[in-house]
Protein backbone atom coordinates (compact mmCIF):
# COMPACT_ATOMS: atom_id res chain seq x y z
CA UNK A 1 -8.94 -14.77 33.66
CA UNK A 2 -7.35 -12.93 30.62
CA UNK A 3 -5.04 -14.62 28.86
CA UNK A 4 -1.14 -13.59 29.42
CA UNK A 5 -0.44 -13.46 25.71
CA UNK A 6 -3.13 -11.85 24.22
CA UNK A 7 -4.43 -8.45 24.07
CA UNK A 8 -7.89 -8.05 26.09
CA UNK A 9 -10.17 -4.88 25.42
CA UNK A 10 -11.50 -4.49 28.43
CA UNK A 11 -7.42 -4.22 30.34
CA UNK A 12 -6.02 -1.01 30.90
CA UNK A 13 -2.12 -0.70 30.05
CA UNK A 14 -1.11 -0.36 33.47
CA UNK A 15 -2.62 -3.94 34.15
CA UNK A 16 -1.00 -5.26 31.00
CA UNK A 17 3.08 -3.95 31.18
CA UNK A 18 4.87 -3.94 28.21
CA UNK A 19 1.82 -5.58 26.61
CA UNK A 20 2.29 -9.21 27.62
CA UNK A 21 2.39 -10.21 31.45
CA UNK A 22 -1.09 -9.97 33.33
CA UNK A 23 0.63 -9.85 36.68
CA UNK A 24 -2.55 -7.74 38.14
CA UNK A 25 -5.66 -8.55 36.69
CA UNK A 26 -8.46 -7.41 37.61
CA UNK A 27 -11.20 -9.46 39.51
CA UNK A 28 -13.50 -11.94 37.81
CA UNK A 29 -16.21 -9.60 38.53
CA UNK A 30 -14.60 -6.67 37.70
CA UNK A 31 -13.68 -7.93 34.31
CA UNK A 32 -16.96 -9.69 34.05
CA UNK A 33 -18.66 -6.06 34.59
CA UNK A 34 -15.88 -4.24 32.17
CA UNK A 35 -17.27 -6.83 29.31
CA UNK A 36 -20.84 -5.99 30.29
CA UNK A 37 -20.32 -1.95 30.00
CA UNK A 38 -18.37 -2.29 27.11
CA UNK A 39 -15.64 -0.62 28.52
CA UNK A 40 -12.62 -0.26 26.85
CA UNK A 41 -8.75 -0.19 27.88
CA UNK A 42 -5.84 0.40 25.86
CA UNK A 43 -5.71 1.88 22.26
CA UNK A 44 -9.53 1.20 21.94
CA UNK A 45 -9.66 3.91 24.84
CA UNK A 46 -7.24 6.69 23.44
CA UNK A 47 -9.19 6.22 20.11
CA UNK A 48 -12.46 6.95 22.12
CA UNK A 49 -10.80 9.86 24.02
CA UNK A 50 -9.62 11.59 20.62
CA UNK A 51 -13.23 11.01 18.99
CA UNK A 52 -14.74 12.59 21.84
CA UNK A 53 -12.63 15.77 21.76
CA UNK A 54 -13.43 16.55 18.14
CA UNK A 55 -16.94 15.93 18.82
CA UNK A 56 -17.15 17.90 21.48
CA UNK A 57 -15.47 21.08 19.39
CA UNK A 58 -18.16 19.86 16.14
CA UNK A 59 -15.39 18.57 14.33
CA UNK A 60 -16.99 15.16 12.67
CA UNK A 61 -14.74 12.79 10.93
CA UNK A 62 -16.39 11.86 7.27
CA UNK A 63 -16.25 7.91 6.95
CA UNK A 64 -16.10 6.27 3.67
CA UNK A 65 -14.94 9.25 2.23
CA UNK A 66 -11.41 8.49 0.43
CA UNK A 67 -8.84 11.36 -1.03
CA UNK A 68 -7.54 11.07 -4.21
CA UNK A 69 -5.88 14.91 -5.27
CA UNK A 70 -4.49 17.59 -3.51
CA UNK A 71 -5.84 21.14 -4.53
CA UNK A 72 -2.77 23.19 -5.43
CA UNK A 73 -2.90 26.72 -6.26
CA UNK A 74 -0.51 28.85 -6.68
CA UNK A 75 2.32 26.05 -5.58
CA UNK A 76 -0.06 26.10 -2.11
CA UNK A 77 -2.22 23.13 -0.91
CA UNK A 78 -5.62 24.40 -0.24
CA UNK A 79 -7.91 21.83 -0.16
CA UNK A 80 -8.54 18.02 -1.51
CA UNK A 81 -10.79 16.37 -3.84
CA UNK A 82 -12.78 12.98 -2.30
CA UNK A 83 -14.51 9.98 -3.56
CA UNK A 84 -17.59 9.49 -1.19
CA UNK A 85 -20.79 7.36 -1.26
CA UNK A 86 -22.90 10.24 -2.74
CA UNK A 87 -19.74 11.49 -5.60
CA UNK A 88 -16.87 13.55 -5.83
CA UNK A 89 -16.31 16.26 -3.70
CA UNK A 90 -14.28 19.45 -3.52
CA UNK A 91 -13.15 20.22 0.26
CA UNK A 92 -11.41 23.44 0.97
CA UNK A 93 -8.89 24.18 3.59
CA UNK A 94 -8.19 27.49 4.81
CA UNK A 95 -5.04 26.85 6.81
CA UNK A 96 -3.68 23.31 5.43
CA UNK A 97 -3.97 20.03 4.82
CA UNK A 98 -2.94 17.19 7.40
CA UNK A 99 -1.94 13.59 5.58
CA UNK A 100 -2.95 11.17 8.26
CA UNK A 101 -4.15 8.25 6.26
CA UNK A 102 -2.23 5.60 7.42
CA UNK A 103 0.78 3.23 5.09
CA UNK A 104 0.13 1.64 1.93
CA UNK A 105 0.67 -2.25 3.12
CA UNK A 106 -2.52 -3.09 1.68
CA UNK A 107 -1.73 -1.55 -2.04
CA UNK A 108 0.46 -5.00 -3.56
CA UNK A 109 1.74 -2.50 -6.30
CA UNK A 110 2.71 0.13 -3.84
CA UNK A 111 4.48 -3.10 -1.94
CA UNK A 112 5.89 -4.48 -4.64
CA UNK A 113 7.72 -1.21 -5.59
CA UNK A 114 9.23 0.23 -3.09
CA UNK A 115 9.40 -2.37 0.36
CA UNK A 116 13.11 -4.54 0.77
CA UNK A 117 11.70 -7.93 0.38
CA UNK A 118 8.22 -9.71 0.44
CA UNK A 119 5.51 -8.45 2.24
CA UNK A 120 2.39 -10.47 1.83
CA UNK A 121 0.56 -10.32 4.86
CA UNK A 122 -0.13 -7.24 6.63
CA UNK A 123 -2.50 -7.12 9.92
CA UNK A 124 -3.53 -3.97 9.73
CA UNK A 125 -6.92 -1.82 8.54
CA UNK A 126 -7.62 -2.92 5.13
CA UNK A 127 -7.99 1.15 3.94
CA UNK A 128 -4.29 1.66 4.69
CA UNK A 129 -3.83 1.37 0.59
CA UNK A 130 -1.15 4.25 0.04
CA UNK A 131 -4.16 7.00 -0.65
CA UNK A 132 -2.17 10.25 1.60
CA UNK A 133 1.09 8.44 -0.37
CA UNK A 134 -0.21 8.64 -3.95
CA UNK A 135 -1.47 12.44 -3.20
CA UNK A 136 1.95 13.98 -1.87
CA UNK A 137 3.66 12.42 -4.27
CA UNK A 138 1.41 14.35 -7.46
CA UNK A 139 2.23 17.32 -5.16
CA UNK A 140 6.22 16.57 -6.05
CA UNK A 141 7.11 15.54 -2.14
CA UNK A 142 10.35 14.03 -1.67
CA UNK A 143 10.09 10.24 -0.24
CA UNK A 144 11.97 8.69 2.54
CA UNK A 145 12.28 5.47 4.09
CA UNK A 146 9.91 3.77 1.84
CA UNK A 147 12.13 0.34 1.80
CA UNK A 148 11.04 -0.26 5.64
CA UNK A 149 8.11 -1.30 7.35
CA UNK A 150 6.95 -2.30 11.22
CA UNK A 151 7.23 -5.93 10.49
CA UNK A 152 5.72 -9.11 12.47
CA UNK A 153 5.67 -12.86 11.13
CA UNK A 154 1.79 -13.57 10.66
CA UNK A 155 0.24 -16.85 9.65
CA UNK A 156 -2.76 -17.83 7.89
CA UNK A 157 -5.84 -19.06 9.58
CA UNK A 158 -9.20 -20.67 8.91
CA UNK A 159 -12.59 -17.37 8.98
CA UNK A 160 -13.41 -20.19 12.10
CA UNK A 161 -10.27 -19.48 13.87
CA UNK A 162 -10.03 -15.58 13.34
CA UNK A 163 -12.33 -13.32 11.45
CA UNK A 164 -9.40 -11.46 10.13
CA UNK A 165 -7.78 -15.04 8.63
CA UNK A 166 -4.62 -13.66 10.12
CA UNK A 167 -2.57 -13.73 13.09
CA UNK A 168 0.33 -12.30 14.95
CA UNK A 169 2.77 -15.20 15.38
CA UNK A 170 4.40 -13.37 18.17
CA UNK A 171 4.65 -14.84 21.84
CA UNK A 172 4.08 -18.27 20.69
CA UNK A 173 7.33 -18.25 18.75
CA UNK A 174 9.52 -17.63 21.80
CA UNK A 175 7.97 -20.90 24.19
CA UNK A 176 10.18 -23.70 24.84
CA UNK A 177 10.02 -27.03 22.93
CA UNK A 178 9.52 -24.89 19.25
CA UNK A 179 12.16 -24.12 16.82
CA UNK A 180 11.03 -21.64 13.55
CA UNK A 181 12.98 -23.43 10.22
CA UNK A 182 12.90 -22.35 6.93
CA UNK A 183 12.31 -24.84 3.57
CA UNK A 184 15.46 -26.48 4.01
CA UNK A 185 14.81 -27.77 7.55
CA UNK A 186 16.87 -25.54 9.05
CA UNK A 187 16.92 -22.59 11.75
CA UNK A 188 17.49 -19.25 10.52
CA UNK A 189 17.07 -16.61 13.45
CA UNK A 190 16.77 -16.17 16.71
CA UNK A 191 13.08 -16.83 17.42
CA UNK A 192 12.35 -14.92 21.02
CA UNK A 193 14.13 -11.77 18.92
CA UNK A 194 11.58 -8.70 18.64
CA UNK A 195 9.25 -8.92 15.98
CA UNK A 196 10.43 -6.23 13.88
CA UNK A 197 13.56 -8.03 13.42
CA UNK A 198 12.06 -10.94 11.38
CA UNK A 199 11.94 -8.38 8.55
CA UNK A 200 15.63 -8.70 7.99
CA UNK A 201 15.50 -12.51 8.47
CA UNK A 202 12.86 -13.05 5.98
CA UNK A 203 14.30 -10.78 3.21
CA UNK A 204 17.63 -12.78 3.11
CA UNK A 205 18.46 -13.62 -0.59
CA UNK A 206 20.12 -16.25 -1.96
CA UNK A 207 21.76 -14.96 -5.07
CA UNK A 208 22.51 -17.82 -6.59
CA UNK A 209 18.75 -19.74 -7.09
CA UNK A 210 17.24 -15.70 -7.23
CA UNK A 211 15.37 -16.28 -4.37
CA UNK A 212 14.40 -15.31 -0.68
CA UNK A 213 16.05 -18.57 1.92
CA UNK A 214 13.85 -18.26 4.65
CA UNK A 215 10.36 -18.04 3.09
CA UNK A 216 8.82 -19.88 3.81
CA UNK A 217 9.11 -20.78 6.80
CA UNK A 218 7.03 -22.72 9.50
CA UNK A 219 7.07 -22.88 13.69
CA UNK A 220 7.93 -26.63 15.01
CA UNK A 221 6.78 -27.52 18.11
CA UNK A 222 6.17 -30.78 19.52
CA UNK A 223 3.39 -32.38 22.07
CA UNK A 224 5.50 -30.97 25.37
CA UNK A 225 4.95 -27.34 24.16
CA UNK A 226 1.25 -28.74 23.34
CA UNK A 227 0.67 -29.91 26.38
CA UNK A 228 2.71 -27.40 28.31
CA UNK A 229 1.20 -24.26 27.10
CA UNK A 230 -1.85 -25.11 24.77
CA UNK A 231 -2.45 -23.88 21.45
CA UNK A 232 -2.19 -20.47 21.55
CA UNK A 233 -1.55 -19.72 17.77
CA UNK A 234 -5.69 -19.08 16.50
CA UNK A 235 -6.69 -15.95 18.37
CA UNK A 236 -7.10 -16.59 21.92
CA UNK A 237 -6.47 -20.24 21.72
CA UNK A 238 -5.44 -21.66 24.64
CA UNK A 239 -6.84 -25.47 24.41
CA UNK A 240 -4.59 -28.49 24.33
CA UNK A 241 -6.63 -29.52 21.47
CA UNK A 242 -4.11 -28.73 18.00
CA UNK A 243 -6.76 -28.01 15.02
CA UNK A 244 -6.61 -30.21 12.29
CA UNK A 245 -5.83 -28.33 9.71
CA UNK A 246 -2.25 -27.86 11.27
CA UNK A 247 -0.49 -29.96 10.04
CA UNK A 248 1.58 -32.56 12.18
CA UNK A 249 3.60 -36.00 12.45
CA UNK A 250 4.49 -38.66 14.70
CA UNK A 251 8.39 -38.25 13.74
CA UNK A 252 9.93 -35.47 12.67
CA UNK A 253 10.10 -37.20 9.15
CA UNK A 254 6.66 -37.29 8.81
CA UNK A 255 6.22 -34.15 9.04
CA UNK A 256 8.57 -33.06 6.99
CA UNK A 257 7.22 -34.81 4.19
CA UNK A 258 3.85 -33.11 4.49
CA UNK A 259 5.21 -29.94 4.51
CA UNK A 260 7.82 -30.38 1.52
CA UNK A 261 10.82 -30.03 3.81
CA UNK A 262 13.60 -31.98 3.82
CA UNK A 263 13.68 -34.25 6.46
CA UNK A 264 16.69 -35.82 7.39
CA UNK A 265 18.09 -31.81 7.54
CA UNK A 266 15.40 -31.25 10.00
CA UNK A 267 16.25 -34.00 12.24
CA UNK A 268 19.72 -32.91 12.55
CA UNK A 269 18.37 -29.33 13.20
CA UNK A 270 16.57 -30.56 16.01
CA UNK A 271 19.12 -33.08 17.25
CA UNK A 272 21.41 -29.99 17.04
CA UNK A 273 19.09 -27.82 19.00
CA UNK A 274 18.19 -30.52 21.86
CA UNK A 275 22.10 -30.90 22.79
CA UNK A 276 22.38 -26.80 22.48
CA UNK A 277 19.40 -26.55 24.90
CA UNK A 278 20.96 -29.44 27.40
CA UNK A 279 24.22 -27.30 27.26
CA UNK A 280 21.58 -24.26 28.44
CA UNK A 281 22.90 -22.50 25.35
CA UNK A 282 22.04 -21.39 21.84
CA UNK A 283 25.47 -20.60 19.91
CA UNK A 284 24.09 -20.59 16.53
CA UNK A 285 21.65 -17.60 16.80
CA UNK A 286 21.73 -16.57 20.82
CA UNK A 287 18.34 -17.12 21.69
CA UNK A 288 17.99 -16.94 25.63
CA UNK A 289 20.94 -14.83 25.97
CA UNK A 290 19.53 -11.12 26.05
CA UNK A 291 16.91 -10.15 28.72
CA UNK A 292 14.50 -9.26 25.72
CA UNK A 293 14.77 -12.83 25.37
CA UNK A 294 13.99 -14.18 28.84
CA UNK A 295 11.72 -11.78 29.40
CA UNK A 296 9.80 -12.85 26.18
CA UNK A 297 8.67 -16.77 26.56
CA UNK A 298 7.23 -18.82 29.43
CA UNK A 299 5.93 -16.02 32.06
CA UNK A 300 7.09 -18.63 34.92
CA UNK A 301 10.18 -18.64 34.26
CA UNK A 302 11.17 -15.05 33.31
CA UNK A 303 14.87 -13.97 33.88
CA UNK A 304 16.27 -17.71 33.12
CA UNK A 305 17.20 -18.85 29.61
CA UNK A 306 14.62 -21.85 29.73
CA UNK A 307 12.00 -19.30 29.74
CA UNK A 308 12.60 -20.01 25.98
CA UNK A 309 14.71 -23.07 25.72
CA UNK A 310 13.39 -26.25 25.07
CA UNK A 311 13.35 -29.68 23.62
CA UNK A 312 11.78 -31.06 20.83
CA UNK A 313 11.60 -35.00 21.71
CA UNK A 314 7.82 -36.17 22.10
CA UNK A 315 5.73 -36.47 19.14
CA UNK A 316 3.23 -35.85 17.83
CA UNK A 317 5.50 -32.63 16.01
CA UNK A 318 3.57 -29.79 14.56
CA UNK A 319 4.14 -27.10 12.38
CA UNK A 320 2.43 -23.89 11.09
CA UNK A 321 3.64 -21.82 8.40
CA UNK A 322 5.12 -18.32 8.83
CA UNK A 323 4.71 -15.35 6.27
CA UNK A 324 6.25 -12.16 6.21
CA UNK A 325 3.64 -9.89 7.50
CA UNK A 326 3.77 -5.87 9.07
CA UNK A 327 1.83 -4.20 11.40
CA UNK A 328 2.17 -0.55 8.66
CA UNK A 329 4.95 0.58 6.02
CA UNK A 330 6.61 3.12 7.77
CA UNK A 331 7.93 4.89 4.42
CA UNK A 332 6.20 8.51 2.93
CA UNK A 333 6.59 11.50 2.29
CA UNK A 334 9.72 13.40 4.18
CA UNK A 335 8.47 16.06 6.84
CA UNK A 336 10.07 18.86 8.37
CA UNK A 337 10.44 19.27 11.89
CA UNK A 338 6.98 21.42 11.72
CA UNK A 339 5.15 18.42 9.97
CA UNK A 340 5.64 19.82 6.80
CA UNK A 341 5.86 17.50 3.54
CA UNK A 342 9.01 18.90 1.87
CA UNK A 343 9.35 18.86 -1.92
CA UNK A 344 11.84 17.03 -4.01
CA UNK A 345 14.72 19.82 -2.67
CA UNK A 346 14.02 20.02 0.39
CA UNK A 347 11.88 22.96 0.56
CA UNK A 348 8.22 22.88 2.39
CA UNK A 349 5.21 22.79 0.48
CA UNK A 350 3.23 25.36 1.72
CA UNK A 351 -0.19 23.82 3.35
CA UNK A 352 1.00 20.16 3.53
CA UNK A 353 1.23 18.29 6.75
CA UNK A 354 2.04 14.57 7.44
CA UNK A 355 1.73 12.38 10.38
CA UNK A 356 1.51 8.85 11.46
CA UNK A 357 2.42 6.11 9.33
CA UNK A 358 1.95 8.18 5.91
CA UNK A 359 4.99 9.76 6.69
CA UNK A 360 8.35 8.47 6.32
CA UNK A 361 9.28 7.16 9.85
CA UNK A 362 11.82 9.40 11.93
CA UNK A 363 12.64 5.96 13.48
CA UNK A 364 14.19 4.79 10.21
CA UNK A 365 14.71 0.93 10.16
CA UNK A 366 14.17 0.82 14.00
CA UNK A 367 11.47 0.11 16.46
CA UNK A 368 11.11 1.31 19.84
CA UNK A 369 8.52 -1.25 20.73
CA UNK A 370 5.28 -2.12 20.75
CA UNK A 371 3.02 1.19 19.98
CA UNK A 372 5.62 2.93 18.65
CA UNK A 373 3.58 4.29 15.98
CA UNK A 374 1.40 6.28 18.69
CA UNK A 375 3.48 8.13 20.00
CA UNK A 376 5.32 10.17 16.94
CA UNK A 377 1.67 9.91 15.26
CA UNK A 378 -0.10 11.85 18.30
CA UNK A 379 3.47 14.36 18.43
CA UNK A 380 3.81 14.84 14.63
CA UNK A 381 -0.13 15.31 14.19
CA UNK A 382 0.00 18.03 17.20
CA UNK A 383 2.91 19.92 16.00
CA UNK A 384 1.21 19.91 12.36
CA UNK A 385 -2.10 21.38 13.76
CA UNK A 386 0.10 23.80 15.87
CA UNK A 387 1.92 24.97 12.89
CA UNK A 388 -1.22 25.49 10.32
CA UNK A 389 -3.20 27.02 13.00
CA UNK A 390 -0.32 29.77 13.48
CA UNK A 391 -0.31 30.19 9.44
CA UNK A 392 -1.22 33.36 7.90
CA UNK A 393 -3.67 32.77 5.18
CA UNK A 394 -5.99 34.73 3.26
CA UNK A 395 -9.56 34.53 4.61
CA UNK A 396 -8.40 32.46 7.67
């Protein structure tokens, strides 16, 4: 059966609530013939629906194909100039142009400029490199929200393990018998908190060394969680078998030392943390105390506060490093309620359209939960086609 804590193509949402619990899968059979078909649940499905639709009307999306200007006459987007496989090319647009190229997570400079803290390891398509970005912003748009992005902690993984070399570190932070610490052995957060959240955690500065406290930052957990819940952090892991090339200990010392920590700081974190736990309580960062949180963590227990608290007592103790990672930069060009890119005061550019994450995010530094790209994308992408189909434009 599919695995509660990771995403399986071939589930529909309404099989998979809230993205985590499988509390109806379907049959062995049924998901056995699902694989066979290729049939696809999910996001993989609403992608399939929306290619179908513009096929079916002729419309056919141009891959490889990568936009680098904006065609601007008379102060009026008409058109775009592309890179492709076979040259440049000159692309007209008789009612407008629609940005919908995605963030710029994957563009370091782009990163480095404008996000709050560290980003280093996004986990999203590689061609999200700030191209719609770097267009509206020749065409003088005004910017908003650029600091923020839909962050997740990610980790680093052998080509073995994951194809991508990156994971989500994202259920398997909120089981029992782990702890997250940063380099000085010590707790930082509360780690059953939403993802998004971990933004703000990793980005704290200390002002007096210049640099960021909790990065980086590993996930402790000992044999229990092991041997309770399997390794779960490679994607779709679920073997009691730990990897070697995670590092571990027999004492929390030990692995302390291997991992440049200091060590008698993380014993008293964890001695700390056991006695909060035996109280049934976390009063250092509240973990267990919201529903999020007991919803979050072991599926068997959901509701209580030990559907996240846990010990850390039997060895061997094991650790895998955190980094700051996002799922998209949610920061671009400022839109109108029509989808239109407005200029640096606050005017419209005639013929320019955003939506998705190339625009700056009307949810600001929040996040609904997870897919909460999909929805303003699909609104903000129908309201902009709307709006330039109703234009009135020479030769339209």
């Amino acid at each position: 059966t599919p695995s509660p804590y990771f995403a399986d193509p071939h589930i529909t949402m309404s099989e998979t609530p809230l993205g985590k619990a499988v509390p109806k899968p379907p049959s062995p059979e049924e998901h056995a013939r699902r694989k066979a078909h290729n049939e696809r649940g999910c996001g993989q499905a609403l992608a399939g629906r929306l290619l179908k639709a513009c096929l079916d009307r002729g419309i056919y999306p141009r891959v490889l194909c990568a936009g680098r200007e904006l065609i601007i006459e008379n102060g009026e987007v008409v058109g775009v100039h592309m890179e492709t496989p076979k040259g440049p090319v000159e692309v007209r647009a008789r009612k407008g142009v629609i940005l919908a190229s995605g963030g710029f997570e994957h563009d370091k400079d782009l990163v480095r400029a404008f996000t709050r803290g560290p980003m280093t390891h996004p986990v999203s398509i590689e061609t999200s490199t700030g191209d719609g970005l770097r267009m509206a912003m020749k065409a003088g748009a005004m910017l908003s929200n650029m600091r923020e992005a839909w962050w997740i902690p990610t980790g680093v993984v052998p080509p073995e393990a994951n194809r991508m070399g990156k994971v989500l570190v994202n259920g398997q932070r909120t089981l029992p018998h782990s702890i997250m610490v940063n380099k000085r052995g010590r707790r930082f957060t509360n780690e059953a908190a939403n993802y998004n959240a971990f933004g703000a955690a990793f980005h704290v500065e200390n002002v007096s060394k210049f640099e960021y406290e909790n990065l980086p930052c590993w996930l402790i957990f000992d044999q229990q969680y092991v041997d309770t819940y399997g390794f779960r952090i490679s994607a779709g892991g679920n073997g009691s078998v730990v990897p070697d090339w995670i590092p571990r200990g027999e004492t929390p010392q030990e692995l302390a030392a291997k991992l440049g920590v200091d060590g008698e700081e993380l014993v008293r974190t964890i001695a700390r943390w056991n006695d909060n736990v035996a109280e049934g309580h976390d009063p250092d960062f509240g973990r267990g105390d919201s529903a999020f949180d007991c919803w979050w963590g072991d599926p068997y227990r959901k509701g209580r506060r030990d559907a996240t608290l846990g010990t850390l007592e039997r060895g061997p103790y094991y650790a895998f490093e955190i980094k700051s990672g996002c799922l998209g930069t949610k920061g671009g060009p400022r839109v109108d309620p029509n989808a239109c890119v407005l200029n640096v005061d606050g005017d419209p550019i005639p013929g320019l359209y955003a939506a998705g994450n190339v625009m700056g995010s009307p949810f600001g530094m929040t996040y609904g939960g997870p897919g909460g790209t999909l929805g303003p994308a699909m609104v903000f992408g129908f309201i902009a086609g709307r709006h330039a189909a109703g234009r009135n434009t020479p030769g339209a």
